[in-house]
Coordinates of N, CA and C in Angstrom, one line a residue:
X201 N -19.4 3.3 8.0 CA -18.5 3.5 6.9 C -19.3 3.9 5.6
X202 N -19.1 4.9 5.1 CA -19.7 5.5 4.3 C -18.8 5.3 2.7
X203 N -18.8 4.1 1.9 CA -18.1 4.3 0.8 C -18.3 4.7 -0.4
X204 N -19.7 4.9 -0.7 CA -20.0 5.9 -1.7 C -19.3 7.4 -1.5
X205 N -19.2 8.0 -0.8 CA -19.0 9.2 -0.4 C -17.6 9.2 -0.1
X206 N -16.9 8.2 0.6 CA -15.0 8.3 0.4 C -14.9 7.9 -1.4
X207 N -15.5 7.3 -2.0 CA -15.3 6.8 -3.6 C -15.0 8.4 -4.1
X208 N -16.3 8.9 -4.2 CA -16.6 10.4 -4.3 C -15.6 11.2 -4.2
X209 N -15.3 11.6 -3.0 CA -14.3 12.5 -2.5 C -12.6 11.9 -3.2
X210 N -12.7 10.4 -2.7 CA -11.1 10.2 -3.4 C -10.9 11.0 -4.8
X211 N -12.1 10.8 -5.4 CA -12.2 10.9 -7.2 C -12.0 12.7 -7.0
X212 N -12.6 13.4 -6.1 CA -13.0 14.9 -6.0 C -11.3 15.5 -5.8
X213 N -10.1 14.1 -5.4 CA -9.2 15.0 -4.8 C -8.2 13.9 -5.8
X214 N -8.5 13.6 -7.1 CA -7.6 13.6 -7.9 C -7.1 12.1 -8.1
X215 N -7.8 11.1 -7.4 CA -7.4 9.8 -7.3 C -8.5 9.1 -8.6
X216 N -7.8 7.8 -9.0 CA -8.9 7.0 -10.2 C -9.4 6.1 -9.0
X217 N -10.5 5.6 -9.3 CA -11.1 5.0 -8.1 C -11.5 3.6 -9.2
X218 N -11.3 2.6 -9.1 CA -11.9 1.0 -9.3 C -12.4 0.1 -8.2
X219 N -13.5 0.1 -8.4 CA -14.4 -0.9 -6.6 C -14.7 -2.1 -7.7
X220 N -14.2 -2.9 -6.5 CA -14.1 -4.5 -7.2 C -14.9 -5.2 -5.9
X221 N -15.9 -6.2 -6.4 CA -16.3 -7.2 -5.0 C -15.5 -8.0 -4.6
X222 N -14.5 -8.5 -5.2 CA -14.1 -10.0 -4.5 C -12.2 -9.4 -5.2
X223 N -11.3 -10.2 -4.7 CA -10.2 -10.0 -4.9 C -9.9 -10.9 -5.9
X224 N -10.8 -11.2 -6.9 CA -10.8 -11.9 -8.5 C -11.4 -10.6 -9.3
X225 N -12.3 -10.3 -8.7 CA -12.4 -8.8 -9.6 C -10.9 -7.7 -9.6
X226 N -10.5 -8.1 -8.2 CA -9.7 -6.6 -8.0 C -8.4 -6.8 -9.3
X227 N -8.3 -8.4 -9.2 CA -7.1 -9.3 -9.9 C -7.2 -8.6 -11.7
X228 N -8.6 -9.1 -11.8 CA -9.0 -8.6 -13.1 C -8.9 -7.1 -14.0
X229 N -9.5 -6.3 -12.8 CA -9.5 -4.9 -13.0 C -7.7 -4.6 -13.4
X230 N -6.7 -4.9 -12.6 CA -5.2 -4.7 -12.4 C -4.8 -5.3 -13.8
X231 N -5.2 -6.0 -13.9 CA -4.5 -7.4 -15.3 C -4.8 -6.9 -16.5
X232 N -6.4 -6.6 -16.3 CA -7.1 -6.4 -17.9 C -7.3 -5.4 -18.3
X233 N -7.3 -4.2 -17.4 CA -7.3 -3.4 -17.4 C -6.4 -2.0 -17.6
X234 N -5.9 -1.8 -15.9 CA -4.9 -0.8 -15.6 C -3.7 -1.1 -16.5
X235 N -3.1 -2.2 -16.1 CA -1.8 -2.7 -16.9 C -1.7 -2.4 -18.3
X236 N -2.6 -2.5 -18.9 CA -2.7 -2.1 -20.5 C -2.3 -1.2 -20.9
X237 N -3.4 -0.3 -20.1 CA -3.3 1.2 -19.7 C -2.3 2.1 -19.7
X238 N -1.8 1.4 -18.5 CA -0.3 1.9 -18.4 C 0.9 1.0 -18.8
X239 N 0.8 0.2 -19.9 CA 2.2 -0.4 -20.1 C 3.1 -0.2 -19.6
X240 N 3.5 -0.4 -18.3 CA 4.9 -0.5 -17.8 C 5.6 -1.5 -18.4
X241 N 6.7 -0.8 -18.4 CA 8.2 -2.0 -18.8 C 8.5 -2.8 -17.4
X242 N 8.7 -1.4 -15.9 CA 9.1 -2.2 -15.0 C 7.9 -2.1 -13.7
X243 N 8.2 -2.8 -13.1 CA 7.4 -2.6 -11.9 C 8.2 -3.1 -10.8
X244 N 7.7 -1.9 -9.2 CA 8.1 -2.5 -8.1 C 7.1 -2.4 -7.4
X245 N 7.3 -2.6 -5.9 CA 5.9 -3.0 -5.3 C 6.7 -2.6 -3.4
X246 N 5.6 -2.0 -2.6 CA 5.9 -2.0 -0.9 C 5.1 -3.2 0.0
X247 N 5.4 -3.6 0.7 CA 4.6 -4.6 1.4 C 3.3 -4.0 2.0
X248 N 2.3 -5.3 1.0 CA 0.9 -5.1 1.7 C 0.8 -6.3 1.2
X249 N -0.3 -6.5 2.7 CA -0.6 -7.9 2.6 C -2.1 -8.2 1.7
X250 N -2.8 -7.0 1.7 CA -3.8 -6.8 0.7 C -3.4 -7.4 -0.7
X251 N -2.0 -6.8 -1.4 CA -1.7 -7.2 -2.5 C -0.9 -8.5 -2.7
X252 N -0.5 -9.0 -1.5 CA 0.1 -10.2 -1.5 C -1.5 -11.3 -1.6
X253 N -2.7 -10.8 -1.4 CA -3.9 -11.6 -1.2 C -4.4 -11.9 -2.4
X254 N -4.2 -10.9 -3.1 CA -4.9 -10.5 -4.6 C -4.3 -11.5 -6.0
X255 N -3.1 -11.9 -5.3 CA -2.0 -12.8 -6.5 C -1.6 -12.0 -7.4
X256 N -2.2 -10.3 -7.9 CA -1.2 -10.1 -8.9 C -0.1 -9.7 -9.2
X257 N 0.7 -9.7 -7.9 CA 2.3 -9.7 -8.4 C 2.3 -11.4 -8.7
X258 N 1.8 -12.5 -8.3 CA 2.3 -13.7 -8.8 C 2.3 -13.8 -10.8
X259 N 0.9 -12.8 -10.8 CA 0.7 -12.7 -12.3 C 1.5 -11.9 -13.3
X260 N 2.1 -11.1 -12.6 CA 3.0 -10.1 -13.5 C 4.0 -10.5 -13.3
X261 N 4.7 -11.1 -12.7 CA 6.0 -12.0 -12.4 C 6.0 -13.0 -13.8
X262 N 5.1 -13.7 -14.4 CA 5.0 -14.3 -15.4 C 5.7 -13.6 -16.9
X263 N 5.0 -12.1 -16.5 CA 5.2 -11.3 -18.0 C 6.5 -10.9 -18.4
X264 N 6.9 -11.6 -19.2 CA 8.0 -11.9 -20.2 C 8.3 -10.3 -20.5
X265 N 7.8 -9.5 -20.7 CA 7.9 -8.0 -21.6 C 7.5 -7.1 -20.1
X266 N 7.3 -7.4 -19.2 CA 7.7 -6.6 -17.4 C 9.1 -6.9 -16.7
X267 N 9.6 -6.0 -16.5 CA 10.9 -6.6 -15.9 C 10.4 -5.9 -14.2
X268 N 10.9 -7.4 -13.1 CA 10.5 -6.6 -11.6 C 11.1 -6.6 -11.1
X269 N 11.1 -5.4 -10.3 CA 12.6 -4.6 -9.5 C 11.8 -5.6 -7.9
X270 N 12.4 -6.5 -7.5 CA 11.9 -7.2 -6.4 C 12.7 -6.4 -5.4
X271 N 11.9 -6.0 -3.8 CA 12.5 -4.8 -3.0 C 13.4 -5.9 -2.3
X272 N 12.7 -7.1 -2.0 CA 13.9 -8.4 -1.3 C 14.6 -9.3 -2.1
X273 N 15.3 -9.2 -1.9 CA 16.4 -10.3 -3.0 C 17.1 -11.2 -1.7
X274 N 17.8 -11.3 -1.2 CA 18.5 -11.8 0.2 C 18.0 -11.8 1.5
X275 N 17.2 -10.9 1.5 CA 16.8 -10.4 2.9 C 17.3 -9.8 3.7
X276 N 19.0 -9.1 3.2 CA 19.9 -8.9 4.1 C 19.1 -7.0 4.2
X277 N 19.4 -6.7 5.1 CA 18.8 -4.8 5.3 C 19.4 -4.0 4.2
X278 N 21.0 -4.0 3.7 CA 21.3 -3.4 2.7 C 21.1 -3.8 1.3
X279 N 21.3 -4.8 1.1 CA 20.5 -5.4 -0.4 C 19.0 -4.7 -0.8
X280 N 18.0 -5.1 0.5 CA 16.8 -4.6 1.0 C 16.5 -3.3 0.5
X281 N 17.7 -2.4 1.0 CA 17.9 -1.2 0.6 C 17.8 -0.6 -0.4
X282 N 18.7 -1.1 -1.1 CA 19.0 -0.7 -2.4 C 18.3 -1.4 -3.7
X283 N 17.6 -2.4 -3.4 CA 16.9 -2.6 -4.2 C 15.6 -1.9 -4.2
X284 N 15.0 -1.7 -3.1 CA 14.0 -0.5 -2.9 C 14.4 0.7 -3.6
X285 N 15.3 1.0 -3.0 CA 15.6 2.8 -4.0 C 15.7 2.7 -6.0
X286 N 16.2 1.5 -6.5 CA 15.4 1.1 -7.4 C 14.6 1.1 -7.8
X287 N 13.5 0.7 -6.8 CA 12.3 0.5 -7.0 C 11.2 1.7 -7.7
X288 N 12.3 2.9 -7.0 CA 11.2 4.0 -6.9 C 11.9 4.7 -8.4
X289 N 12.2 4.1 -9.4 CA 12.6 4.1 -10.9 C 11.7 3.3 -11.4
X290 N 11.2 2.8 -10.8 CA 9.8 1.5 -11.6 C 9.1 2.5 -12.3
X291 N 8.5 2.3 -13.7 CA 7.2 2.9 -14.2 C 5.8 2.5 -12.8
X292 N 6.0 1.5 -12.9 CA 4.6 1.6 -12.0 C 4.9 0.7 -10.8
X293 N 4.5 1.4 -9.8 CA 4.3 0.8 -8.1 C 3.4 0.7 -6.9
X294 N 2.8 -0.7 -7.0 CA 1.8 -1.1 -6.4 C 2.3 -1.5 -4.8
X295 N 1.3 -1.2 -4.1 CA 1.0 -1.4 -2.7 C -0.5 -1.4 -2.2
X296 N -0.5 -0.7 -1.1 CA -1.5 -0.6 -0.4 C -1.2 0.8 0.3
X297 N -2.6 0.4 1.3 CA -2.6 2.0 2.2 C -3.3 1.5 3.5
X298 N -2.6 1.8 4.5 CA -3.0 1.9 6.1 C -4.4 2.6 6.0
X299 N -4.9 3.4 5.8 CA -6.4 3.9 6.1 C -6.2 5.1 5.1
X300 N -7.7 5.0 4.5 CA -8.4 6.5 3.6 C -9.6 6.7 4.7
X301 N -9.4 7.9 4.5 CA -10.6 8.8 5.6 C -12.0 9.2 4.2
X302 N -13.1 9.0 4.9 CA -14.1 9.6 4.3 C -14.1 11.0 3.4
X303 N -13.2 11.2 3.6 CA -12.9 12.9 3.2 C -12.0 12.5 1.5
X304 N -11.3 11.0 2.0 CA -10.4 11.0 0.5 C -9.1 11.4 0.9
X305 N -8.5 10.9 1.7 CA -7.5 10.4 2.4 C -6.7 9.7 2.6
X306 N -5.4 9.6 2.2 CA -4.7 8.4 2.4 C -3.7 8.6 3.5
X307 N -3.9 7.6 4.4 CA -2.9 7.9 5.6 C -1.8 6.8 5.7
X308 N -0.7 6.5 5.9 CA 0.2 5.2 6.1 C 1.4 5.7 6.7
X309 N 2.1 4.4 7.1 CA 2.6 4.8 8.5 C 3.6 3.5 8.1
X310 N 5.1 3.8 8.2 CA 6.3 3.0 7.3 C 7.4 2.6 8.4
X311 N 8.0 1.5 8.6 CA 9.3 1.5 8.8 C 10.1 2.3 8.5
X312 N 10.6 2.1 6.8 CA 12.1 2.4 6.1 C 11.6 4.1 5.6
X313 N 10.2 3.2 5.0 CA 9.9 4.4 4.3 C 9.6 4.1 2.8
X314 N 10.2 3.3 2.4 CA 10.4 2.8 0.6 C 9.0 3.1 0.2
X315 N 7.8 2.4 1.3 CA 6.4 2.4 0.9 C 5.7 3.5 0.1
X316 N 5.8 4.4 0.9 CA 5.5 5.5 1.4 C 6.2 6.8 0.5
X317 N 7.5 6.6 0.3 CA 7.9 7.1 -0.6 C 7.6 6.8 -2.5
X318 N 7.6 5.2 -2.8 CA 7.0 5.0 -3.7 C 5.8 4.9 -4.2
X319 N 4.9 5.4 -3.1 CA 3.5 6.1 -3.7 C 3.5 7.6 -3.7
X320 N 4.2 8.4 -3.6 CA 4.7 9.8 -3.5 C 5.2 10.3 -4.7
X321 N 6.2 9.7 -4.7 CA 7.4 10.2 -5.9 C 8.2 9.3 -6.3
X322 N 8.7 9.4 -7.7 CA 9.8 8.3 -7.9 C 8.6 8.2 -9.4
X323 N 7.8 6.5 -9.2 CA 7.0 6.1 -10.2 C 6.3 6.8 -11.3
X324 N 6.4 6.6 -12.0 CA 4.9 7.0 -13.0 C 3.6 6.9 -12.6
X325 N 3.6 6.2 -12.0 CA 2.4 5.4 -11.7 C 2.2 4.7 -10.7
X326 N 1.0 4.8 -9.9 CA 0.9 4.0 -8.6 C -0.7 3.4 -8.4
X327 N -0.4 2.4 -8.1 CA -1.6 1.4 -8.3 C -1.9 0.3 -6.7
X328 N -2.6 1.0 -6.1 CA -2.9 0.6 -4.5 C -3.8 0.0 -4.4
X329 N -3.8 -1.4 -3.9 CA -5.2 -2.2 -3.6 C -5.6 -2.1 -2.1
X330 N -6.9 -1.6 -2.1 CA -7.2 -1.7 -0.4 C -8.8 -2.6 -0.1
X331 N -8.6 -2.7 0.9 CA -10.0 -3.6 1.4 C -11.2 -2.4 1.8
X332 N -12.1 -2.3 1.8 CA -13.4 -0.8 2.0 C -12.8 -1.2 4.2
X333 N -12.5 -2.2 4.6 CA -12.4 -2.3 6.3 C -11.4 -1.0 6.7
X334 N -10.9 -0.5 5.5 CA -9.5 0.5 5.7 C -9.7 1.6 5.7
X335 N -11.6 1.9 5.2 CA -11.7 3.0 5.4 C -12.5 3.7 7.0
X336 N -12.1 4.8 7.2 CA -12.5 5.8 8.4 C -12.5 7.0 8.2
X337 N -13.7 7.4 9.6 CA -14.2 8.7 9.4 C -13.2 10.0 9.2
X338 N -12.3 9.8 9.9 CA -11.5 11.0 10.1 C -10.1 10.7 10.1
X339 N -9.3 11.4 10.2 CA -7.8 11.1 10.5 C -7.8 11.0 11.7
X340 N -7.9 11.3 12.5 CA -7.9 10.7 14.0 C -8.6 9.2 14.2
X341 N -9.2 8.9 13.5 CA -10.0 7.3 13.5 C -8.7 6.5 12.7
X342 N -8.3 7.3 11.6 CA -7.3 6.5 10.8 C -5.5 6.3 11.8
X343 N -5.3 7.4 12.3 CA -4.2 7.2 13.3 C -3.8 6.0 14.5
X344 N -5.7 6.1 14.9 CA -5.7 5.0 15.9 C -5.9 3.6 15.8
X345 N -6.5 3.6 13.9 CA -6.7 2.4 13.7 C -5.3 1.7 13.2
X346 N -4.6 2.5 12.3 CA -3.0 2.0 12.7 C -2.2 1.7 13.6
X347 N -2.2 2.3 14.7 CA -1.5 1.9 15.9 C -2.3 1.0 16.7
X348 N -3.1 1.5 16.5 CA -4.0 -0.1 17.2 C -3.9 -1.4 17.1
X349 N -4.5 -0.8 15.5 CA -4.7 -2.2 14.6 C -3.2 -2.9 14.1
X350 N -3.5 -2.1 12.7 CA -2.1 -2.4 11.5 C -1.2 -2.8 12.3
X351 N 0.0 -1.8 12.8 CA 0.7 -1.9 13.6 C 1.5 -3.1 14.3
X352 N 0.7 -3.2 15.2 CA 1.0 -4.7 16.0 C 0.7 -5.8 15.4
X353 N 0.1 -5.5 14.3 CA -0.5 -7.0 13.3 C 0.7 -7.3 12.5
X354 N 1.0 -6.1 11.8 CA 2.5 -6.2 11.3 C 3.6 -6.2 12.0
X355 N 3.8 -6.3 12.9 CA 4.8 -6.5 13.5 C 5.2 -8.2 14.2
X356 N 3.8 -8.4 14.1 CA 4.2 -9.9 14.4 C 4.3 -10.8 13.3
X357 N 3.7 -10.2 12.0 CA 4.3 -10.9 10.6 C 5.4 -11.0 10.5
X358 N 6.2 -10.4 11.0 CA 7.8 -10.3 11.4 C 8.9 -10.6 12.0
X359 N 9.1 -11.7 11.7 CA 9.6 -13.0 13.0 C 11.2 -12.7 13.4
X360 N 11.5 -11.7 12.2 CA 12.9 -11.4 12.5 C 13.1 -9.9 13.5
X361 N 12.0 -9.2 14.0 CA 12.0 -8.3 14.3 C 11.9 -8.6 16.0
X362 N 12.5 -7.1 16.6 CA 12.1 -7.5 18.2 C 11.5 -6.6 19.0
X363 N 9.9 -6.3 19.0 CA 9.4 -5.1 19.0 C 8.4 -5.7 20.1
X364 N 7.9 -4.8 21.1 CA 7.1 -5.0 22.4 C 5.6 -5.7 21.9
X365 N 5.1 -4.4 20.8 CA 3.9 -5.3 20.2 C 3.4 -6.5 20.0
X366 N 5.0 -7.5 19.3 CA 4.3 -8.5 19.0 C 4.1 -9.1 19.8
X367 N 4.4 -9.1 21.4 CA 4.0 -10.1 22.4 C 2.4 -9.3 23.0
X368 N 2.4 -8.3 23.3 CA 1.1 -7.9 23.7 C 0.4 -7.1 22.6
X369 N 0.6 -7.1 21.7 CA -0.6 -7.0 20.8 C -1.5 -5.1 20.6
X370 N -0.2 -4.5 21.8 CA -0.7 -3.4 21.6 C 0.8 -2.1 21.4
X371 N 0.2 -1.0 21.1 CA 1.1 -0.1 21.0 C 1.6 0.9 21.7
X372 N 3.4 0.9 22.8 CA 3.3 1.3 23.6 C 4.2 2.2 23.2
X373 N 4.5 2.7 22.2 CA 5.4 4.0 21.2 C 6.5 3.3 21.7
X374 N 6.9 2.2 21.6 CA 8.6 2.1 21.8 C 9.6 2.7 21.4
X375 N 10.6 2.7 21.8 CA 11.8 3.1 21.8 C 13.1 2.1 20.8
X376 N 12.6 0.9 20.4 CA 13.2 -0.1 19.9 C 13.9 0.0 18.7
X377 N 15.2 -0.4 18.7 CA 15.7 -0.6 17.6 C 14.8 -0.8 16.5
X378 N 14.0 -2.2 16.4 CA 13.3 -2.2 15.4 C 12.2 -2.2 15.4
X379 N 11.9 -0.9 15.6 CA 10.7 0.1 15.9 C 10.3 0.1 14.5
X380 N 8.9 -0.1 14.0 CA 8.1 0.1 12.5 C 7.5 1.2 12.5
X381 N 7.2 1.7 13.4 CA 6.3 2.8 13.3 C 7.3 4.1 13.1
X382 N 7.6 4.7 12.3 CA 9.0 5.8 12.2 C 8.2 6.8 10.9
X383 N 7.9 6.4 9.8 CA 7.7 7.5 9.3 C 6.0 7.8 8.7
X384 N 4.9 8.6 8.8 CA 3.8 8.8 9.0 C 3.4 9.7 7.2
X385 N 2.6 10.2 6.6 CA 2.7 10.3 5.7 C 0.9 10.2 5.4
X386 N 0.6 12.0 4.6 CA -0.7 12.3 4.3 C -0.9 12.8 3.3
X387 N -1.7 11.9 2.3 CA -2.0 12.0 1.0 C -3.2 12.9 0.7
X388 N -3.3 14.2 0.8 CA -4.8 14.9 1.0 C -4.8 14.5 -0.5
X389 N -4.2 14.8 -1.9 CA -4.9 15.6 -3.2 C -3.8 14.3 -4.1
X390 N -4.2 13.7 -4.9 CA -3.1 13.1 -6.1 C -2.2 14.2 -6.9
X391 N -1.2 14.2 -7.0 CA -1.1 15.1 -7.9 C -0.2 14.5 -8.7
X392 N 0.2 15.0 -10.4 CA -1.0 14.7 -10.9 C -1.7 14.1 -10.9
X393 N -3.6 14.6 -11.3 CA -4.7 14.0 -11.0 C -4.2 13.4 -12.0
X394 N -4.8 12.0 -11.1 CA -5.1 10.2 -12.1 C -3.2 9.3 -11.8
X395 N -2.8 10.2 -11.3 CA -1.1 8.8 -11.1 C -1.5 8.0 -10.3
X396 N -2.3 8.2 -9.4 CA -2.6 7.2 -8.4 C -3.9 6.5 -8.5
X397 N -3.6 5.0 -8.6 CA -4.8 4.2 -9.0 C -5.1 3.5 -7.8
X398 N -6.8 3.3 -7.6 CA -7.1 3.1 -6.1 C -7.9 1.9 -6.4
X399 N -7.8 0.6 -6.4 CA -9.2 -0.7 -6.5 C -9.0 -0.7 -5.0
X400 N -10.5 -0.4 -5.0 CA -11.1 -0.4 -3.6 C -12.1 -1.9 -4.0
X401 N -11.6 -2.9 -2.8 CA -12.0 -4.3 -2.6 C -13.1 -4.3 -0.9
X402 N -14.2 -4.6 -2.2 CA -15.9 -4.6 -0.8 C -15.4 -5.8 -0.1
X403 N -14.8 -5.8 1.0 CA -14.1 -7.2 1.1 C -12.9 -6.7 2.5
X404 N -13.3 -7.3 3.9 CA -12.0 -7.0 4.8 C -11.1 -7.2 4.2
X405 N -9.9 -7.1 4.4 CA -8.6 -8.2 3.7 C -7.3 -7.0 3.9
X406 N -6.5 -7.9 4.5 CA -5.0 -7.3 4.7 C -5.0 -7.1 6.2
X407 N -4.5 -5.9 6.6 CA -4.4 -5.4 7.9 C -5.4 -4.1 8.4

């Protein structure tokens, strides 16, 4: 794993790059920093469990002068829905990323899509916390560490779901209704340079 050199390249292809050691730094950097920065009014967010680790949506949820577009309200699929497509009106929207390749890459790989879509378009602003375990050499390293990995990890976080993975632990491209693996998505270049904010955490963490 080479992270001087994915740091590099992310920055060469238009991403802001913040490396934090511990996920009290990452918290810090987000809070004291970016947020200022970008004064958002509203914020939404895609599921990662990276940024569910970090606590700062627990922290921005406090701020009186942020209003948050929450993607689950009920849990039902259409509420689900439509609060997501909101979402992607947020000034600013934080998640995560399935694998960056050495090259400065961001690869991820969606159910609905909301994710995926609100690090794309929609926001002002996007602000992605990842663990350095997420990074790989190539896109072909990053494909298979998704379906290998992520994939079936996420899918058993998911108790309401009924997908082959979560019993065996591997990925056999199903056919299933509630199939996660559906929409793929390659971030070669930010554009514009600097909307996407990257704290890269020295630190396994998430999927």
């Amino acid at each position: 794993m080479e992270i001087k050199r994915t740091v590099e390249n992310l920055e060469k292809n238009g991403f802001l790059v913040y490396m934090a050691e511990t996920t009290v730094d990452a918290q810090k950097i987000v809070l004291e920093k970016i947020i200022p920065e970008i004064n958002p009014s509203s914020i939404s967010y895609g599921d990662s469990l990276t940024l569910e680790e970090t606590f700062i949506l627990d922290e921005l949820r406090r701020e009186k002068l942020i209003r948050m577009i929450e993607p689950i309200v009920d849990g039902t699929f259409d509420t689900t829905y439509e609060s997501s497509r909101k979402g992607l009106l947020a000034d600013l929207f934080m998640a995560g990323t399935n694998a960056i390749t050495e090259q400065g890459e961001l690869v991820n790989l969606d159910m609905v899509g909301n994710r995926i879509a609100g690090i794309i378009f929609g926001p002002k602003s996007v602000v992605l916390t990842v663990g350095t375990n997420k990074i790989v050499k190539n896109k072909a390293q990053a494909y298979g560490r998704i379906k290998k990995i992520t994939a079936p990890r996420n899918a058993k976080r998911n108790s309401d779901l009924s997908v082959p993975c979560q019993e065996t632990g591997i990925c056999s491209d199903c056919t299933s209704e509630d199939r996660i693996c559906n929409y793929w998505s390659i971030i070669d270049k930010c554009f514009p340079a600097g909307k996407i904010r990257i704290v890269l955490i020295n630190e396994s963490i998430g999927l």
